[in-house]
Amino acid sequence: MSARAFPALLASVLLTLLGLSSHSAALIVPMTGWTPLNGDANYWADASGQCVMREERHGQAFPQFTTPDDARLFAVKLQSSLGRSVSNVVTQPVDRSGQWGVLAAYDFQQSGVKYRVSQLYLSDRGVLRTVTGSSAAQTAPACVTDMRDFIRYLAN
């Protein structure tokens, strides 16, 4: 696959995983070299185009977890649900200033390419908001660690 086709394929994967786009406040990606794709501040790629992130508001109700146990219960259900369509699913609660979200990581295959996905599930005033990052699983581009750390520790 050419380097130029790779970002388009990653974009296709994220859109497949997340469904239709919706509008929300712009995601702030504090990493050097990351830029919004096609002027969409909810959809970012690193300078090489090997890692992409997308923030999305889904419009469906999603509870605010106030305890790690509540988030853990959802994480277990999410792991089971995701496991029906993707592989190597791992979920865990994550703290966001006293509110809890759930972080999921899994492998997704499309067009013969396996992708490693990190996806953060948050409640934004009772509405589901996700921050999703993806890169090809077969490669280890430099952007992966920063992307996963951003989703794990900083995105909120």
Backbone as CSV, one residue per row, in Angstrom:
resi,resn,N_x,N_y,N_z,CA_x,CA_y,CA_z,C_x,C_y,C_z
1,MET,0.848,-1.171,0.000,0.000,0.000,0.000,0.891,1.230,0.000
2,SER,0.540,2.217,-0.798,1.347,3.423,-0.863,1.142,4.263,0.393
3,ALA,2.148,5.060,0.720,2.066,5.930,1.891,0.928,6.931,1.741
4,ARG,0.623,7.326,0.509,-0.454,8.302,0.293,-1.826,7.676,0.506
5,ALA,-1.980,6.397,0.230,-3.268,5.735,0.390,-3.554,5.383,1.842
6,PHE,-2.520,5.289,2.655,-2.676,4.854,4.039,-3.602,5.758,4.851
7,PRO,-3.441,7.094,4.845,-4.360,7.944,5.622,-5.813,7.789,5.187
8,ALA,-6.056,7.626,3.902,-7.428,7.457,3.433,-8.017,6.146,3.953
9,LEU,-7.214,5.093,3.977,-7.697,3.816,4.481,-7.974,3.906,5.981
10,LEU,-7.089,4.579,6.732,-7.332,4.764,8.163,-8.608,5.568,8.386
11,ALA,-8.814,6.582,7.575,-10.035,7.382,7.693,-11.252,6.505,7.463
12,SER,-11.177,5.650,6.468,-12.279,4.737,6.181,-12.556,3.814,7.364
13,VAL,-11.496,3.315,7.995,-11.645,2.432,9.156,-12.351,3.167,10.283
14,LEU,-11.894,4.372,10.589,-12.521,5.119,11.679,-13.985,5.421,11.376
15,LEU,-14.274,5.802,10.162,-15.662,6.092,9.825,-16.522,4.838,9.921
16,THR,-15.967,3.698,9.524,-16.694,2.447,9.646,-16.973,2.136,11.103
17,LEU,-15.960,2.301,11.954,-16.114,1.997,13.371,-17.071,2.944,14.070
18,LEU,-17.076,4.177,13.678,-17.824,5.176,14.423,-19.149,5.584,13.798
19,GLY,-19.444,5.119,12.613,-20.710,5.477,11.995,-20.664,6.884,11.423
20,LEU,-21.800,7.499,11.326,-21.894,8.819,10.732,-21.276,9.880,11.612
21,SER,-20.712,10.870,10.993,-20.096,11.980,11.716,-21.157,12.839,12.389
22,SER,-20.775,13.431,13.493,-21.657,14.390,14.153,-20.826,15.577,14.589
23,HIS,-21.470,16.646,14.935,-20.752,17.869,15.283,-20.525,17.953,16.780
24,SER,-19.357,18.425,17.166,-19.052,18.670,18.569,-17.950,19.711,18.622
25,ALA,-17.618,20.139,19.817,-16.517,21.075,19.975,-15.246,20.412,19.473
26,ALA,-14.338,21.215,18.991,-13.108,20.692,18.396,-12.224,20.001,19.425
27,LEU,-11.654,18.904,19.018,-10.691,18.174,19.829,-9.383,18.946,19.834
28,ILE,-8.783,19.088,20.982,-7.488,19.744,21.091,-6.431,18.653,21.156
29,VAL,-5.566,18.601,20.162,-4.513,17.596,20.102,-3.185,18.313,20.313
30,PRO,-2.638,18.226,21.530,-1.435,19.001,21.859,-0.133,18.307,21.465
31,MET,-0.102,17.742,20.264,1.093,17.027,19.836,1.633,17.672,18.572
32,THR,2.911,17.899,18.559,3.571,18.530,17.430,3.396,17.688,16.178
33,GLY,3.039,18.356,15.081,2.915,17.688,13.798,1.541,17.125,13.497
34,TRP,0.646,17.062,14.474,-0.707,16.571,14.235,-1.546,17.719,13.694
35,THR,-2.318,17.454,12.658,-3.148,18.490,12.054,-4.537,17.938,11.756
36,PRO,-5.536,18.835,11.722,-6.878,18.388,11.347,-6.898,17.975,9.870
37,LEU,-7.641,16.944,9.550,-7.757,16.497,8.162,-8.919,17.200,7.488
38,ASN,-8.661,17.704,6.311,-9.683,18.392,5.515,-10.380,19.494,6.300
39,GLY,-9.650,20.146,7.206,-10.211,21.243,7.987,-11.169,20.823,9.081
40,ASP,-11.311,19.534,9.320,-12.226,19.020,10.341,-11.471,18.883,11.657
41,ALA,-11.747,19.766,12.609,-11.020,19.777,13.881,-11.417,18.634,14.806
42,ASN,-12.277,17.744,14.361,-12.609,16.543,15.133,-11.899,15.311,14.581
43,TYR,-11.065,15.511,13.568,-10.418,14.401,12.881,-8.972,14.795,12.599
44,TRP,-8.027,14.108,13.239,-6.622,14.513,13.211,-5.729,13.392,12.690
45,ALA,-4.603,13.770,12.083,-3.594,12.802,11.653,-2.215,13.334,12.013
46,ASP,-1.302,12.413,12.281,0.081,12.835,12.524,0.707,13.198,11.182
47,ALA,1.902,13.781,11.229,2.560,14.267,10.017,2.802,13.163,8.990
48,SER,3.038,11.945,9.431,3.298,10.843,8.498,2.011,10.233,7.944
49,GLY,0.872,10.512,8.573,-0.393,9.932,8.157,-0.580,8.495,8.608
50,GLN,0.273,8.029,9.500,0.181,6.646,9.956,-0.687,6.468,11.195
51,CYS,-1.029,7.553,11.863,-1.918,7.516,13.022,-3.016,8.552,12.801
52,VAL,-4.242,8.174,13.127,-5.357,9.114,13.035,-6.170,9.057,14.315
53,MET,-6.790,10.184,14.642,-7.687,10.266,15.795,-8.959,10.981,15.356
54,ARG,-10.042,10.595,16.011,-11.324,11.235,15.734,-12.090,11.381,17.038
55,GLU,-12.682,12.554,17.212,-13.594,12.797,18.331,-14.996,12.836,17.757
56,GLU,-15.917,12.200,18.476,-17.275,12.167,17.971,-18.283,12.203,19.104
57,ARG,-19.344,12.940,18.897,-20.526,12.951,19.769,-21.582,12.133,19.088
58,HIS,-22.106,11.156,19.782,-22.996,10.193,19.140,-24.475,10.513,19.300
59,GLY,-24.826,11.425,20.176,-26.229,11.789,20.341,-27.047,10.804,21.163
60,GLN,-26.416,9.734,21.618,-27.152,8.776,22.441,-26.819,9.007,23.908
61,ALA,-27.784,8.725,24.755,-27.586,8.904,26.190,-26.452,8.009,26.677
62,PHE,-25.666,8.556,27.588,-24.552,7.803,28.162,-24.357,8.313,29.586
63,PRO,-24.399,7.430,30.573,-24.361,7.875,31.968,-22.987,8.433,32.373
64,GLN,-23.018,9.330,33.335,-21.775,9.787,33.946,-21.441,8.809,35.061
65,PHE,-20.296,8.181,34.957,-19.865,7.244,35.980,-19.159,8.036,37.071
66,THR,-19.643,7.903,38.301,-19.039,8.648,39.410,-18.131,7.782,40.264
67,THR,-18.129,6.489,40.011,-17.240,5.588,40.756,-16.526,4.664,39.774
68,PRO,-15.362,4.186,40.156,-14.659,3.244,39.281,-15.443,1.944,39.101
69,ASP,-16.211,1.550,40.103,-17.008,0.320,39.983,-18.082,0.449,38.905
70,ASP,-18.737,1.614,38.834,-19.738,1.836,37.781,-19.086,1.753,36.398
71,ALA,-17.936,2.403,36.258,-17.217,2.365,34.977,-16.739,0.950,34.662
72,ARG,-16.316,0.218,35.669,-15.835,-1.149,35.471,-16.969,-2.062,34.977
73,LEU,-18.171,-1.884,35.530,-19.317,-2.674,35.066,-19.602,-2.424,33.587
74,PHE,-19.556,-1.156,33.201,-19.751,-0.840,31.790,-18.608,-1.407,30.944
75,ALA,-17.388,-1.331,31.449,-16.221,-1.842,30.711,-16.374,-3.330,30.405
76,VAL,-16.879,-4.092,31.354,-17.079,-5.530,31.151,-18.124,-5.769,30.058
77,LYS,-19.229,-5.017,30.103,-20.269,-5.151,29.073,-19.739,-4.731,27.707
78,LEU,-18.960,-3.653,27.681,-18.396,-3.172,26.427,-17.436,-4.199,25.835
79,GLN,-16.611,-4.793,26.673,-15.664,-5.797,26.196,-16.407,-6.967,25.542
80,SER,-17.463,-7.402,26.168,-18.260,-8.502,25.622,-18.906,-8.099,24.297
81,SER,-19.463,-6.919,24.249,-20.134,-6.442,23.044,-19.152,-6.257,21.887
82,LEU,-18.034,-5.585,22.138,-17.041,-5.371,21.090,-16.445,-6.685,20.602
83,GLY,-16.289,-7.632,21.523,-15.690,-8.916,21.189,-16.455,-9.701,20.141
84,ARG,-17.692,-9.322,19.882,-18.482,-9.996,18.846,-18.057,-9.595,17.439
85,SER,-17.412,-8.427,17.302,-17.080,-7.947,15.954,-15.602,-7.615,15.742
86,VAL,-14.833,-7.502,16.818,-13.407,-7.201,16.715,-12.645,-8.166,17.621
87,SER,-11.326,-8.164,17.563,-10.550,-9.128,18.348,-9.613,-8.438,19.341
88,ASN,-9.098,-9.234,20.248,-8.122,-8.779,21.258,-8.613,-7.559,22.036
89,VAL,-9.844,-7.622,22.505,-10.474,-6.491,23.198,-10.024,-6.456,24.662
90,VAL,-9.608,-5.272,25.087,-9.266,-5.016,26.478,-9.959,-3.711,26.854
91,THR,-10.613,-3.679,28.026,-11.260,-2.450,28.489,-10.849,-2.163,29.926
92,GLN,-10.925,-0.887,30.304,-10.619,-0.502,31.684,-11.211,0.864,31.987
93,PRO,-11.577,1.095,33.260,-12.040,2.422,33.661,-10.867,3.406,33.674
94,VAL,-11.148,4.667,33.370,-10.137,5.722,33.445,-10.737,6.931,34.150
95,ASP,-9.959,7.544,35.006,-10.405,8.700,35.786,-10.217,9.982,34.995
96,ARG,-11.248,10.795,34.991,-11.202,12.116,34.373,-11.719,13.126,35.393
97,SER,-10.845,13.525,36.292,-11.174,14.538,37.295,-12.430,14.197,38.088
98,GLY,-12.480,12.996,38.620,-13.599,12.593,39.456,-14.756,11.971,38.694
99,GLN,-14.795,12.130,37.402,-15.753,11.426,36.551,-14.983,10.288,35.897
100,TRP,-15.662,9.231,35.584,-14.987,8.062,35.035,-15.453,7.796,33.616
101,GLY,-14.501,7.400,32.790,-14.784,6.962,31.434,-14.290,5.534,31.294
102,VAL,-14.387,5.016,30.092,-13.910,3.664,29.822,-13.020,3.711,28.586
103,LEU,-11.868,3.076,28.711,-10.922,2.969,27.617,-10.982,1.555,27.059
104,ALA,-11.106,1.447,25.753,-11.107,0.142,25.082,-9.961,0.115,24.080
105,ALA,-9.333,-1.031,23.943,-8.328,-1.254,22.905,-8.687,-2.556,22.218
106,TYR,-8.567,-2.575,20.900,-8.917,-3.777,20.156,-8.296,-3.745,18.769
107,ASP,-8.317,-4.903,18.114,-7.851,-5.030,16.739,-9.055,-5.081,15.824
108,PHE,-8.923,-4.422,14.685,-9.981,-4.355,13.687,-9.348,-4.631,12.335
109,GLN,-9.965,-5.459,11.530,-9.399,-5.779,10.226,-10.301,-5.267,9.126
110,GLN,-9.674,-4.617,8.115,-10.408,-4.133,6.956,-9.492,-4.189,5.743
111,SER,-10.007,-4.682,4.650,-9.253,-4.775,3.396,-7.907,-5.462,3.578
112,GLY,-7.877,-6.496,4.413,-6.658,-7.262,4.614,-5.631,-6.626,5.526
113,VAL,-5.954,-5.480,6.105,-5.024,-4.789,7.007,-5.608,-4.809,8.415
114,LYS,-4.764,-5.175,9.390,-5.205,-5.163,10.783,-4.797,-3.837,11.417
115,TYR,-5.735,-3.232,12.123,-5.513,-1.962,12.807,-5.650,-2.172,14.304
116,ARG,-4.847,-1.453,15.065,-4.978,-1.426,16.523,-5.686,-0.125,16.860
117,VAL,-6.776,-0.232,17.593,-7.626,0.908,17.908,-7.633,1.141,19.410
118,SER,-7.535,2.394,19.814,-7.747,2.806,21.200,-8.951,3.732,21.180
119,GLN,-9.930,3.459,22.047,-11.163,4.240,22.015,-11.609,4.574,23.430
120,LEU,-11.799,5.854,23.679,-12.212,6.359,24.978,-13.691,6.717,24.932
121,TYR,-14.452,6.185,25.873,-15.886,6.448,25.993,-16.096,7.380,27.181
122,LEU,-16.704,8.537,26.912,-16.934,9.542,27.951,-18.381,10.012,27.911
123,SER,-18.848,10.496,29.048,-20.147,11.145,29.095,-19.920,12.650,29.045
124,ASP,-20.536,13.292,28.063,-20.464,14.737,27.936,-21.865,15.271,28.221
125,ARG,-22.116,15.590,29.494,-23.431,16.036,29.956,-24.520,15.035,29.596
126,GLY,-24.195,13.749,29.804,-25.173,12.699,29.589,-25.253,12.161,28.172
127,VAL,-24.366,12.628,27.292,-24.342,12.180,25.896,-23.008,11.500,25.614
128,LEU,-23.033,10.375,24.887,-21.817,9.643,24.565,-20.901,10.440,23.647
129,ARG,-19.647,10.534,24.067,-18.592,11.144,23.261,-17.430,10.172,23.247
130,THR,-16.865,9.933,22.077,-15.717,9.039,21.974,-14.531,9.765,21.367
131,VAL,-13.351,9.342,21.782,-12.098,9.758,21.159,-11.430,8.460,20.739
132,THR,-11.210,8.312,19.435,-10.712,7.063,18.878,-9.424,7.307,18.117
133,GLY,-8.438,6.462,18.344,-7.182,6.523,17.610,-6.905,5.188,16.964
134,SER,-6.257,5.224,15.795,-6.003,4.003,15.058,-4.695,4.091,14.297
135,SER,-4.043,2.946,14.172,-2.857,2.805,13.327,-2.773,1.345,12.898
136,ALA,-2.042,1.093,11.815,-1.879,-0.285,11.354,-1.150,-1.075,12.429
137,ALA,-1.651,-2.261,12.717,-1.058,-3.091,13.774,0.281,-3.675,13.354
138,GLN,0.522,-3.821,12.060,1.747,-4.450,11.583,2.964,-3.537,11.659
139,THR,2.738,-2.253,11.832,3.852,-1.303,11.900,3.914,-0.702,13.296
140,ALA,5.010,-0.081,13.589,5.171,0.591,14.883,5.658,2.021,14.642
141,PRO,4.807,2.853,14.029,5.234,4.232,13.780,5.439,4.992,15.095
142,ALA,6.277,5.993,15.036,6.598,6.781,16.229,5.368,7.443,16.839
143,CYS,4.343,7.704,16.045,3.152,8.409,16.523,2.300,7.580,17.479
144,VAL,2.444,6.262,17.474,1.543,5.395,18.236,1.591,5.670,19.732
145,THR,2.760,5.752,20.308,2.876,5.955,21.754,2.240,7.266,22.180
146,ASP,2.549,8.350,21.471,1.953,9.644,21.818,0.436,9.619,21.669
147,MET,-0.059,8.997,20.607,-1.501,8.923,20.381,-2.186,8.149,21.505
148,ARG,-1.662,6.994,21.837,-2.277,6.175,22.889,-2.189,6.855,24.246
149,ASP,-1.062,7.492,24.537,-0.934,8.226,25.803,-1.930,9.378,25.866
150,PHE,-2.103,10.097,24.759,-3.064,11.197,24.727,-4.471,10.685,25.041
151,ILE,-4.870,9.593,24.373,-6.209,9.051,24.596,-6.335,8.517,26.017
152,ARG,-5.323,7.846,26.507,-5.364,7.223,27.842,-5.366,8.258,28.977
153,TYR,-4.534,9.297,28.848,-4.332,10.201,29.982,-4.881,11.611,29.804
154,LEU,-4.954,12.130,28.591,-5.234,13.556,28.418,-6.598,13.889,27.803
155,ALA,-7.081,13.082,26.882,-8.354,13.403,26.231,-9.466,13.417,27.275
156,ASN,-10.268,14.451,27.223,-11.412,14.522,28.126,-12.512,15.384,27.578
